[in-house]
Every structure is written in C-alpha cells, then in structure tokens.
Amino acid sequence: MLKGGCVEVNNAHIKVDNLEKSFGNLHVLKGITTTINKGEVISIVGPSGSGKSTFLRCINLLEVPTSGRIWIGNEEITNPATNIMKVRQNVGMVFQHFHLFPHKTVLENVTYAPITVKGISKEEAEAKGRDLLKSVGLSEKADQYPNRLSGGQKQRVAIARALAMSPDVMLFDEPTSALDPEMVKEVLEVMKSLAHTGMTMAIVTHEMGFAREVADRVLFLDEGSLVEDAAPDEFFTAPKSNRAKEFLEKVL
Ligand code: ADP
Ligand code: MG
C-alpha cells in the first residue's frame, strides 16, 4: 500500500493520488485518483474547461499540483526533492499548436534537446533524428523549415521531437484539434503506430473514433472530477453517469 490508500499495482506506470489543482480561487482539479499501467493508452475526454489540459500538465509538472501525489514508475514526482527537468525529459508532450522552433530546420528541431539537454553527440542525435523522421514519414523534410510544412507535417515533427528524448511516457493535448480535417488522419496514424510499440500514452482528444479504437481506457473529466474511468466500449455504449451521457450526445 502507498500512503493515501492508493493500492500498488505492479504494472503501474503513472499513479495519481487525490490530485488537486487550484489557480487562485479557481478549483480546477478536485481530487483525481487513477493509475495508468505500462504500455496503456488512455484517452481523456470531457467538456471544454473541465481540467483535461491541467491534468496532463500536472503529470509532467508544467503545472505544480496544489495537493495530492503523482508517481512515475517508482519516483514520486510531487516530492519537492524531485528533479523537474529529469521528469520532463522522461515525459514527452505534444501540444495542439506544435510549438516548433521556427528558426530551426526540422532535423534541428528534433536534435536540439538531445544535444543540449542530454549531451548526446550531434552525429548520434542526427542519426536518431533521421530515423524518427522516417518513422513519422518525413525523411524528405529534414532540412526544411517549419513554415514550409503543413499542419499535419508540423505535428508529426513535434511527435518525432518529443520521441527524440527517448521518453517512456507520452502526453498529447488535443494533437489534432488545430489541423484541417484532411490532416487529422496522418497524425492519428503516427500515434496509433506509437501505441503499438508499447508506449504509455495519455491523450486528450475530441476524436471519439480514435479514442474508442486505440485507447485501452477512457477517462471522462467533468468540472475537475474524474467522473468515469472505463473501457472504451463500455464508456461509449453504456456510460454510467448522466454527465457522460449528455457529453456523448453532444459530441457523437
Ligand atoms: P480543458 O483542457 O478541459 O479545456 P483546462 O485544464 O485548460 O481545461 O482548464 C480548466 C480551467 O482552469 C478553466 O477554467 C481554465 O480557464 C482554468 N485555467 C487553466 N489554466 C489556468 C491558468 N494558468 N491560470 C488560471 N486559470 C487557468
Ligand atoms: Mg485543454
């Protein structure tokens, strides 16, 4: 047993115990407890403003939880002694708006952090970077600048860049929401391949078809509470709460 009553699961990769987050008087996360197992793919869904992004951002300490505890593997990342930079190296994040470095080429975007943060040699970083670009279907774009790419290509670069740090957890915050419809699929395909490699993934998404097909579990957040934590088929066909039913009626 861990303190706080969270039962230890051998396969657990991320454990969240009674996570609370407030911004001033705004109580955004109201006691979230869940476990994500190694290699599991979790979809996080819920209305706008329900706290989905804040929840993800707490997992890599882009936001500091107000209370509650989070473990990644055996390390309690909410322990004040934790090295936040190390945690972030191990937890890749992909954002809605890509956040690529505009003045670096695609390959430089992918190799920058491994070289500067991890101290990997340029040759090694470039070799790995080219492999990653190949795996997201962008080998031929290595020397282009981001402004020459489509949104879908930019997002695939952002995924390759996150993977270049060899994280063992990947967080995605609405990775396809800023894309034109015809580009959504190419990004979802890359994420699907990644899921098949056994990566532990947490994905905030409005792509309900993807959530249902690819996720092992769906977390439904509403007003800062984890209202449902269920297998996708169960969530989409027989949601338990009225809040989830109402949400699904709007989005499906
Ligand atoms: P979601 O991703 O589900 O749309 P968010 O986690 O972005 O929700 O936001 C949840 C609530 O927290 C919203 O009311 C939002 O305005 C507020 N919020 C998020 N980030 C901040 C911040 N840095 N400062 C103040 N309020 C914030
Ligand atoms: Mg959000």
PDB file of C-alpha atoms and ligand atoms in Angstrom:
ATOM      1  CA  MET A   1       0.000   0.000   0.000  1.00  0.00           C
ATOM      2  CA  LEU A   2       1.071   3.539  -0.709  1.00  0.00           C
ATOM      3  CA  LYS A   3       0.206   6.383   1.581  1.00  0.00           C
ATOM      4  CA  GLY A   4      -3.160   7.828   0.731  1.00  0.00           C
ATOM      5  CA  GLY A   5      -4.733   4.447   0.181  1.00  0.00           C
ATOM      6  CA  CYS A   6      -3.640   4.027  -3.421  1.00  0.00           C
ATOM      7  CA  VAL A   7      -3.160   0.305  -3.942  1.00  0.00           C
ATOM      8  CA  GLU A   8       0.121  -0.625  -5.564  1.00  0.00           C
ATOM      9  CA  VAL A   9      -0.237  -2.301  -8.941  1.00  0.00           C
ATOM     10  CA  ASN A  10       2.919  -3.987 -10.202  1.00  0.00           C
ATOM     11  CA  ASN A  11       2.375  -2.841 -13.719  1.00  0.00           C
ATOM     12  CA  ALA A  12       1.625   0.747 -12.744  1.00  0.00           C
ATOM     13  CA  HIS A  13       3.486   3.396 -14.680  1.00  0.00           C
ATOM     14  CA  ILE A  14       1.743   6.592 -13.594  1.00  0.00           C
ATOM     15  CA  LYS A  15      -0.113   6.810 -10.321  1.00  0.00           C
ATOM     16  CA  VAL A  16      -2.178   9.816  -9.421  1.00  0.00           C
ATOM     17  CA  ASP A  17      -3.489  10.053  -5.894  1.00  0.00           C
ATOM     18  CA  ASN A  18      -6.060  12.672  -4.944  1.00  0.00           C
ATOM     19  CA  LEU A  19      -4.645  15.314  -7.267  1.00  0.00           C
ATOM     20  CA  GLU A  20      -5.937  18.827  -6.655  1.00  0.00           C
ATOM     21  CA  LYS A  21      -5.085  21.968  -8.563  1.00  0.00           C
ATOM     22  CA  SER A  22      -6.333  25.479  -7.995  1.00  0.00           C
ATOM     23  CA  PHE A  23      -5.473  28.682  -9.794  1.00  0.00           C
ATOM     24  CA  GLY A  24      -6.136  31.305  -7.119  1.00  0.00           C
ATOM     25  CA  ASN A  25      -9.760  30.777  -6.117  1.00  0.00           C
ATOM     26  CA  LEU A  26     -10.496  28.617  -9.129  1.00  0.00           C
ATOM     27  CA  HIS A  27     -10.588  24.991  -8.057  1.00  0.00           C
ATOM     28  CA  VAL A  28      -9.773  23.181 -11.304  1.00  0.00           C
ATOM     29  CA  LEU A  29      -8.884  19.588 -10.331  1.00  0.00           C
ATOM     30  CA  LYS A  30     -10.892  18.225  -7.451  1.00  0.00           C
ATOM     31  CA  GLY A  31      -9.217  15.091  -6.226  1.00  0.00           C
ATOM     32  CA  ILE A  32      -8.274  12.890  -9.182  1.00  0.00           C
ATOM     33  CA  THR A  33      -7.105   9.361  -8.451  1.00  0.00           C
ATOM     34  CA  THR A  34      -6.158   6.912 -11.159  1.00  0.00           C
ATOM     35  CA  THR A  35      -3.419   4.560 -12.301  1.00  0.00           C
ATOM     36  CA  ILE A  36      -2.063   4.243 -15.819  1.00  0.00           C
ATOM     37  CA  ASN A  37      -0.283   0.968 -16.458  1.00  0.00           C
ATOM     38  CA  LYS A  38       2.856   0.439 -18.521  1.00  0.00           C
ATOM     39  CA  GLY A  39       2.046   0.472 -22.211  1.00  0.00           C
ATOM     40  CA  GLU A  40      -1.501   1.591 -21.639  1.00  0.00           C
ATOM     41  CA  VAL A  41      -3.124   4.170 -23.900  1.00  0.00           C
ATOM     42  CA  ILE A  42      -5.546   6.437 -22.081  1.00  0.00           C
ATOM     43  CA  SER A  43      -7.915   8.864 -23.725  1.00  0.00           C
ATOM     44  CA  ILE A  44      -9.006  11.806 -21.655  1.00  0.00           C
ATOM     45  CA  VAL A  45     -12.273  13.341 -22.759  1.00  0.00           C
ATOM     46  CA  GLY A  46     -14.673  15.871 -21.333  1.00  0.00           C
ATOM     47  CA  PRO A  47     -16.177  19.300 -21.868  1.00  0.00           C
ATOM     48  CA  SER A  48     -14.040  22.348 -22.501  1.00  0.00           C
ATOM     49  CA  GLY A  49     -12.781  23.772 -19.223  1.00  0.00           C
ATOM     50  CA  SER A  50     -13.184  20.503 -17.332  1.00  0.00           C
ATOM     51  CA  GLY A  51      -9.482  20.381 -16.442  1.00  0.00           C
ATOM     52  CA  LYS A  52      -8.097  17.980 -19.063  1.00  0.00           C
ATOM     53  CA  SER A  53      -5.091  20.099 -20.010  1.00  0.00           C
ATOM     54  CA  THR A  54      -4.361  20.936 -16.402  1.00  0.00           C
ATOM     55  CA  PHE A  55      -4.418  17.244 -15.535  1.00  0.00           C
ATOM     56  CA  LEU A  56      -1.911  16.410 -18.308  1.00  0.00           C
ATOM     57  CA  ARG A  57       0.281  19.352 -17.390  1.00  0.00           C
ATOM     58  CA  CYS A  58       0.453  18.178 -13.797  1.00  0.00           C
ATOM     59  CA  ILE A  59       1.821  14.820 -14.972  1.00  0.00           C
ATOM     60  CA  ASN A  60       4.967  16.457 -16.332  1.00  0.00           C
ATOM     61  CA  LEU A  61       4.966  19.263 -13.785  1.00  0.00           C
ATOM     62  CA  LEU A  62       4.238  22.033 -16.267  1.00  0.00           C
ATOM     63  CA  GLU A  63       1.729  22.811 -13.517  1.00  0.00           C
ATOM     64  CA  VAL A  64       2.570  22.208  -9.900  1.00  0.00           C
ATOM     65  CA  PRO A  65      -0.256  20.360  -8.148  1.00  0.00           C
ATOM     66  CA  THR A  66      -1.832  22.167  -5.214  1.00  0.00           C
ATOM     67  CA  SER A  67      -2.057  18.877  -3.336  1.00  0.00           C
ATOM     68  CA  GLY A  68      -2.090  15.155  -3.953  1.00  0.00           C
ATOM     69  CA  ARG A  69       0.715  12.980  -5.221  1.00  0.00           C
ATOM     70  CA  ILE A  70       1.904  11.644  -8.568  1.00  0.00           C
ATOM     71  CA  TRP A  71       4.360   8.814  -9.178  1.00  0.00           C
ATOM     72  CA  ILE A  72       6.023   7.929 -12.455  1.00  0.00           C
ATOM     73  CA  GLY A  73       7.458   4.494 -12.033  1.00  0.00           C
ATOM     74  CA  ASN A  74       8.847   4.410  -8.526  1.00  0.00           C
ATOM     75  CA  GLU A  75       9.564   8.103  -8.383  1.00  0.00           C
ATOM     76  CA  GLU A  76       7.191  10.444  -6.632  1.00  0.00           C
ATOM     77  CA  ILE A  77       7.410  13.475  -8.909  1.00  0.00           C
ATOM     78  CA  THR A  78       5.406  15.600  -6.470  1.00  0.00           C
ATOM     79  CA  ASN A  79       8.153  15.170  -3.886  1.00  0.00           C
ATOM     80  CA  PRO A  80       9.812  18.606  -3.648  1.00  0.00           C
ATOM     81  CA  ALA A  81      13.230  16.947  -3.963  1.00  0.00           C
ATOM     82  CA  THR A  82      12.403  15.638  -7.438  1.00  0.00           C
ATOM     83  CA  ASN A  83      14.441  16.970 -10.335  1.00  0.00           C
ATOM     84  CA  ILE A  84      11.743  18.509 -12.530  1.00  0.00           C
ATOM     85  CA  MET A  85      13.967  18.671 -15.605  1.00  0.00           C
ATOM     86  CA  LYS A  86      14.624  14.948 -15.359  1.00  0.00           C
ATOM     87  CA  VAL A  87      10.915  14.236 -15.102  1.00  0.00           C
ATOM     88  CA  ARG A  88      10.225  16.327 -18.195  1.00  0.00           C
ATOM     89  CA  GLN A  89      12.933  14.535 -20.151  1.00  0.00           C
ATOM     90  CA  ASN A  90      11.208  11.283 -19.436  1.00  0.00           C
ATOM     91  CA  VAL A  91       7.692  12.506 -20.218  1.00  0.00           C
ATOM     92  CA  GLY A  92       7.249  13.751 -23.767  1.00  0.00           C
ATOM     93  CA  MET A  93       4.495  16.223 -24.530  1.00  0.00           C
ATOM     94  CA  VAL A  94       2.792  17.178 -27.758  1.00  0.00           C
ATOM     95  CA  PHE A  95       0.607  20.283 -27.861  1.00  0.00           C
ATOM     96  CA  GLN A  96      -2.262  21.410 -30.029  1.00  0.00           C
ATOM     97  CA  HIS A  97      -0.183  24.171 -31.605  1.00  0.00           C
ATOM     98  CA  PHE A  98       3.027  22.200 -32.276  1.00  0.00           C
ATOM     99  CA  HIS A  99       5.406  24.733 -30.671  1.00  0.00           C
ATOM    100  CA  LEU A 100       8.210  24.011 -33.145  1.00  0.00           C
ATOM    101  CA  PHE A 101      11.257  26.284 -33.200  1.00  0.00           C
ATOM    102  CA  PRO A 102      10.604  28.393 -36.338  1.00  0.00           C
ATOM    103  CA  HIS A 103      14.251  29.267 -36.992  1.00  0.00           C
ATOM    104  CA  LYS A 104      15.486  25.702 -36.846  1.00  0.00           C
ATOM    105  CA  THR A 105      15.147  23.106 -39.555  1.00  0.00           C
ATOM    106  CA  VAL A 106      13.015  20.052 -38.985  1.00  0.00           C
ATOM    107  CA  LEU A 107      16.076  17.961 -38.136  1.00  0.00           C
ATOM    108  CA  GLU A 108      17.424  20.680 -35.825  1.00  0.00           C
ATOM    109  CA  ASN A 109      14.058  20.790 -34.056  1.00  0.00           C
ATOM    110  CA  VAL A 110      14.347  17.073 -33.412  1.00  0.00           C
ATOM    111  CA  THR A 111      18.010  17.058 -32.338  1.00  0.00           C
ATOM    112  CA  TYR A 112      18.103  20.254 -30.265  1.00  0.00           C
ATOM    113  CA  ALA A 113      17.054  18.846 -26.898  1.00  0.00           C
ATOM    114  CA  PRO A 114      19.018  15.587 -27.124  1.00  0.00           C
ATOM    115  CA  ILE A 115      22.180  17.588 -27.899  1.00  0.00           C
ATOM    116  CA  THR A 116      21.708  20.465 -25.459  1.00  0.00           C
ATOM    117  CA  VAL A 117      19.864  18.784 -22.604  1.00  0.00           C
ATOM    118  CA  LYS A 118      21.142  15.231 -22.776  1.00  0.00           C
ATOM    119  CA  GLY A 119      24.597  15.976 -24.148  1.00  0.00           C
ATOM    120  CA  ILE A 120      24.300  13.440 -26.958  1.00  0.00           C
ATOM    121  CA  SER A 121      26.750  13.963 -29.836  1.00  0.00           C
ATOM    122  CA  LYS A 122      25.471  15.760 -32.911  1.00  0.00           C
ATOM    123  CA  GLU A 123      26.138  12.699 -35.086  1.00  0.00           C
ATOM    124  CA  GLU A 124      24.234  10.367 -32.812  1.00  0.00           C
ATOM    125  CA  ALA A 125      21.359  12.823 -32.378  1.00  0.00           C
ATOM    126  CA  GLU A 126      21.108  13.324 -36.132  1.00  0.00           C
ATOM    127  CA  ALA A 127      21.158   9.611 -36.853  1.00  0.00           C
ATOM    128  CA  LYS A 128      18.399   9.040 -34.354  1.00  0.00           C
ATOM    129  CA  GLY A 129      16.555  12.147 -35.552  1.00  0.00           C
ATOM    130  CA  ARG A 130      16.572  10.895 -39.130  1.00  0.00           C
ATOM    131  CA  ASP A 131      15.259   7.519 -38.005  1.00  0.00           C
ATOM    132  CA  LEU A 132      12.460   9.223 -36.120  1.00  0.00           C
ATOM    133  CA  LEU A 133      11.608  11.453 -39.066  1.00  0.00           C
ATOM    134  CA  LYS A 134      11.458   8.350 -41.202  1.00  0.00           C
ATOM    135  CA  SER A 135       9.118   6.691 -38.726  1.00  0.00           C
ATOM    136  CA  VAL A 136       6.710   9.641 -38.956  1.00  0.00           C
ATOM    137  CA  GLY A 137       7.007   9.709 -42.754  1.00  0.00           C
ATOM    138  CA  LEU A 138       9.029  12.923 -43.028  1.00  0.00           C
ATOM    139  CA  SER A 139      12.516  11.864 -44.098  1.00  0.00           C
ATOM    140  CA  GLU A 140      12.441  14.199 -47.062  1.00  0.00           C
ATOM    141  CA  LYS A 141      11.606  17.226 -44.886  1.00  0.00           C
ATOM    142  CA  ALA A 142      14.666  17.054 -42.607  1.00  0.00           C
ATOM    143  CA  ASP A 143      16.253  20.223 -43.988  1.00  0.00           C
ATOM    144  CA  GLN A 144      13.086  22.290 -44.400  1.00  0.00           C
ATOM    145  CA  TYR A 145      11.933  24.986 -42.020  1.00  0.00           C
ATOM    146  CA  PRO A 146       8.622  24.506 -40.203  1.00  0.00           C
ATOM    147  CA  ASN A 147       6.848  27.285 -42.118  1.00  0.00           C
ATOM    148  CA  ARG A 148       7.180  25.158 -45.246  1.00  0.00           C
ATOM    149  CA  LEU A 149       5.220  22.307 -43.698  1.00  0.00           C
ATOM    150  CA  SER A 150       1.512  21.587 -43.460  1.00  0.00           C
ATOM    151  CA  GLY A 151      -0.103  21.397 -40.019  1.00  0.00           C
ATOM    152  CA  GLY A 152      -0.144  17.625 -40.116  1.00  0.00           C
ATOM    153  CA  GLN A 153       3.543  17.530 -41.008  1.00  0.00           C
ATOM    154  CA  LYS A 154       4.365  20.008 -38.235  1.00  0.00           C
ATOM    155  CA  GLN A 155       2.577  17.870 -35.714  1.00  0.00           C
ATOM    156  CA  ARG A 156       4.422  14.769 -36.882  1.00  0.00           C
ATOM    157  CA  VAL A 157       7.699  16.667 -36.416  1.00  0.00           C
ATOM    158  CA  ALA A 158       6.544  17.625 -32.910  1.00  0.00           C
ATOM    159  CA  ILE A 159       5.925  13.957 -32.153  1.00  0.00           C
ATOM    160  CA  ALA A 160       9.356  12.981 -33.509  1.00  0.00           C
ATOM    161  CA  ARG A 161      10.927  15.755 -31.464  1.00  0.00           C
ATOM    162  CA  ALA A 162       9.298  14.519 -28.271  1.00  0.00           C
ATOM    163  CA  LEU A 163      10.378  10.947 -29.036  1.00  0.00           C
ATOM    164  CA  ALA A 164      13.964  12.061 -29.628  1.00  0.00           C
ATOM    165  CA  MET A 165      14.404  12.358 -25.863  1.00  0.00           C
ATOM    166  CA  SER A 166      13.527   8.653 -25.509  1.00  0.00           C
ATOM    167  CA  PRO A 167      10.693   9.313 -23.078  1.00  0.00           C
ATOM    168  CA  ASP A 168       8.829   6.406 -21.628  1.00  0.00           C
ATOM    169  CA  VAL A 169       5.580   8.323 -21.300  1.00  0.00           C
ATOM    170  CA  MET A 170       3.974  10.485 -23.994  1.00  0.00           C
ATOM    171  CA  LEU A 171       1.293  13.074 -23.290  1.00  0.00           C
ATOM    172  CA  PHE A 172      -0.800  14.558 -26.089  1.00  0.00           C
ATOM    173  CA  ASP A 173      -3.019  17.597 -25.560  1.00  0.00           C
ATOM    174  CA  GLU A 174      -5.520  17.777 -28.421  1.00  0.00           C
ATOM    175  CA  PRO A 175      -2.855  16.973 -31.007  1.00  0.00           C
ATOM    176  CA  THR A 176      -5.272  17.142 -33.933  1.00  0.00           C
ATOM    177  CA  SER A 177      -7.552  19.998 -32.873  1.00  0.00           C
ATOM    178  CA  ALA A 178      -5.686  22.682 -34.812  1.00  0.00           C
ATOM    179  CA  LEU A 179      -5.474  20.630 -38.000  1.00  0.00           C
ATOM    180  CA  ASP A 180      -7.524  20.803 -41.146  1.00  0.00           C
ATOM    181  CA  PRO A 181      -9.706  17.708 -41.337  1.00  0.00           C
ATOM    182  CA  GLU A 182      -7.687  16.071 -44.109  1.00  0.00           C
ATOM    183  CA  MET A 183      -4.567  16.115 -41.923  1.00  0.00           C
ATOM    184  CA  VAL A 184      -6.051  14.567 -38.820  1.00  0.00           C
ATOM    185  CA  LYS A 185      -5.672  11.027 -40.059  1.00  0.00           C
ATOM    186  CA  GLU A 186      -1.934  11.159 -40.779  1.00  0.00           C
ATOM    187  CA  VAL A 187      -1.273  12.329 -37.221  1.00  0.00           C
ATOM    188  CA  LEU A 188      -3.609   9.768 -35.671  1.00  0.00           C
ATOM    189  CA  GLU A 189      -1.871   7.044 -37.712  1.00  0.00           C
ATOM    190  CA  VAL A 190       1.507   8.036 -36.249  1.00  0.00           C
ATOM    191  CA  MET A 191       0.017   7.977 -32.751  1.00  0.00           C
ATOM    192  CA  LYS A 192      -1.537   4.606 -33.418  1.00  0.00           C
ATOM    193  CA  SER A 193       1.829   3.160 -34.507  1.00  0.00           C
ATOM    194  CA  LEU A 194       3.375   4.574 -31.368  1.00  0.00           C
ATOM    195  CA  ALA A 195       0.682   2.950 -29.262  1.00  0.00           C
ATOM    196  CA  HIS A 196       1.581  -0.377 -30.856  1.00  0.00           C
ATOM    197  CA  THR A 197       5.203  -0.008 -29.742  1.00  0.00           C
ATOM    198  CA  GLY A 198       4.051  -0.260 -26.138  1.00  0.00           C
ATOM    199  CA  MET A 199       4.499   3.403 -25.250  1.00  0.00           C
ATOM    200  CA  THR A 200       2.496   4.579 -22.254  1.00  0.00           C
ATOM    201  CA  MET A 201       0.290   7.340 -23.623  1.00  0.00           C
ATOM    202  CA  ALA A 202      -2.266   9.798 -22.259  1.00  0.00           C
ATOM    203  CA  ILE A 203      -4.178  11.642 -24.952  1.00  0.00           C
ATOM    204  CA  VAL A 204      -6.645  14.477 -24.547  1.00  0.00           C
ATOM    205  CA  THR A 205      -8.745  14.292 -27.672  1.00  0.00           C
ATOM    206  CA  HIS A 206     -12.031  15.140 -29.302  1.00  0.00           C
ATOM    207  CA  GLU A 207     -11.514  12.324 -31.789  1.00  0.00           C
ATOM    208  CA  MET A 208     -14.014   9.920 -30.317  1.00  0.00           C
ATOM    209  CA  GLY A 209     -13.487   7.313 -33.032  1.00  0.00           C
ATOM    210  CA  PHE A 210      -9.782   7.241 -32.258  1.00  0.00           C
ATOM    211  CA  ALA A 211     -10.420   7.150 -28.512  1.00  0.00           C
ATOM    212  CA  ARG A 212     -12.668   4.193 -28.978  1.00  0.00           C
ATOM    213  CA  GLU A 213     -10.427   2.317 -31.367  1.00  0.00           C
ATOM    214  CA  VAL A 214      -6.987   2.915 -29.908  1.00  0.00           C
ATOM    215  CA  ALA A 215      -7.402   3.612 -26.203  1.00  0.00           C
ATOM    216  CA  ASP A 216      -7.359   0.922 -23.562  1.00  0.00           C
ATOM    217  CA  ARG A 217      -9.322   3.159 -21.233  1.00  0.00           C
ATOM    218  CA  VAL A 218     -11.252   6.376 -21.368  1.00  0.00           C
ATOM    219  CA  LEU A 219     -11.153   8.907 -18.556  1.00  0.00           C
ATOM    220  CA  PHE A 220     -14.085  11.308 -18.570  1.00  0.00           C
ATOM    221  CA  LEU A 221     -13.473  14.550 -16.693  1.00  0.00           C
ATOM    222  CA  ASP A 222     -16.211  16.984 -15.835  1.00  0.00           C
ATOM    223  CA  GLU A 223     -15.766  20.100 -13.707  1.00  0.00           C
ATOM    224  CA  GLY A 224     -12.451  18.868 -12.386  1.00  0.00           C
ATOM    225  CA  SER A 225     -13.618  15.444 -11.286  1.00  0.00           C
ATOM    226  CA  LEU A 226     -12.888  12.074 -12.811  1.00  0.00           C
ATOM    227  CA  VAL A 227     -16.474  11.031 -13.427  1.00  0.00           C
ATOM    228  CA  GLU A 228     -15.815   7.846 -15.411  1.00  0.00           C
ATOM    229  CA  ASP A 229     -12.800   5.599 -15.902  1.00  0.00           C
ATOM    230  CA  ALA A 230     -13.879   2.808 -18.200  1.00  0.00           C
ATOM    231  CA  ALA A 231     -13.054   0.593 -21.152  1.00  0.00           C
ATOM    232  CA  PRO A 232     -13.879   2.466 -24.384  1.00  0.00           C
ATOM    233  CA  ASP A 233     -16.702   0.153 -25.447  1.00  0.00           C
ATOM    234  CA  GLU A 234     -18.289   0.475 -22.063  1.00  0.00           C
ATOM    235  CA  PHE A 235     -17.866   4.242 -21.980  1.00  0.00           C
ATOM    236  CA  PHE A 236     -19.212   4.834 -25.463  1.00  0.00           C
ATOM    237  CA  THR A 237     -22.090   2.379 -25.378  1.00  0.00           C
ATOM    238  CA  ALA A 238     -23.125   2.393 -21.732  1.00  0.00           C
ATOM    239  CA  PRO A 239     -21.851   5.454 -19.886  1.00  0.00           C
ATOM    240  CA  LYS A 240     -22.831   5.307 -16.259  1.00  0.00           C
ATOM    241  CA  SER A 241     -23.267   8.954 -15.409  1.00  0.00           C
ATOM    242  CA  ASN A 242     -25.758  11.439 -16.788  1.00  0.00           C
ATOM    243  CA  ARG A 243     -22.891  13.870 -17.288  1.00  0.00           C
ATOM    244  CA  ALA A 244     -21.131  11.461 -19.634  1.00  0.00           C
ATOM    245  CA  LYS A 245     -24.400  10.673 -21.427  1.00  0.00           C
ATOM    246  CA  GLU A 246     -25.024  14.365 -22.037  1.00  0.00           C
ATOM    247  CA  PHE A 247     -21.447  14.879 -23.189  1.00  0.00           C
ATOM    248  CA  LEU A 248     -21.623  11.978 -25.633  1.00  0.00           C
ATOM    249  CA  GLU A 249     -24.946  13.167 -27.033  1.00  0.00           C
ATOM    250  CA  LYS A 250     -23.244  16.426 -27.949  1.00  0.00           C
ATOM    251  CA  VAL A 251     -20.069  15.010 -29.476  1.00  0.00           C
ATOM    252  CA  LEU A 252     -21.121  11.807 -31.200  1.00  0.00           C
TER     253      LEU A 252
HETATM  254  P1  ADP B   1      -9.680  21.770 -20.609  1.00  0.00           P
HETATM  255  O1  ADP B   1      -8.346  21.400 -21.113  1.00  0.00           O
HETATM  256  O2  ADP B   1     -10.508  20.618 -20.159  1.00  0.00           O
HETATM  257  O3  ADP B   1     -10.451  22.634 -21.572  1.00  0.00           O
HETATM  258  P2  ADP B   1      -8.164  23.363 -18.728  1.00  0.00           P
HETATM  259  O4  ADP B   1      -7.410  22.409 -17.888  1.00  0.00           O
HETATM  260  O5  ADP B   1      -7.428  24.068 -19.799  1.00  0.00           O
HETATM  261  O6  ADP B   1      -9.473  22.655 -19.287  1.00  0.00           O
HETATM  262  O7  ADP B   1      -8.792  24.492 -17.812  1.00  0.00           O
HETATM  263  C1  ADP B   1      -9.598  24.214 -16.691  1.00  0.00           C
HETATM  264  C2  ADP B   1      -9.931  25.528 -16.006  1.00  0.00           C
HETATM  265  O8  ADP B   1      -8.745  26.075 -15.464  1.00  0.00           O
HETATM  266  C3  ADP B   1     -10.513  26.575 -16.924  1.00  0.00           C
HETATM  267  O9  ADP B   1     -11.487  27.299 -16.211  1.00  0.00           O
HETATM  268  C4  ADP B   1      -9.323  27.442 -17.236  1.00  0.00           C
HETATM  269  O10 ADP B   1      -9.715  28.740 -17.543  1.00  0.00           O
HETATM  270  C5  ADP B   1      -8.533  27.387 -15.936  1.00  0.00           C
HETATM  271  N1  ADP B   1      -7.092  27.544 -16.128  1.00  0.00           N
HETATM  272  C6  ADP B   1      -6.282  26.736 -16.831  1.00  0.00           C
HETATM  273  N2  ADP B   1      -5.009  27.149 -16.769  1.00  0.00           N
HETATM  274  C7  ADP B   1      -5.023  28.266 -15.997  1.00  0.00           C
HETATM  275  C8  ADP B   1      -4.012  29.165 -15.548  1.00  0.00           C
HETATM  276  N3  ADP B   1      -2.719  29.002 -15.862  1.00  0.00           N
HETATM  277  N4  ADP B   1      -4.400  30.204 -14.760  1.00  0.00           N
HETATM  278  C9  ADP B   1      -5.682  30.376 -14.432  1.00  0.00           C
HETATM  279  N5  ADP B   1      -6.685  29.557 -14.808  1.00  0.00           N
HETATM  280  C10 ADP B   1      -6.361  28.519 -15.578  1.00  0.00           C
HETATM  281 MG    MG B   2      -7.399  21.761 -22.895  1.00  0.00          MG
END
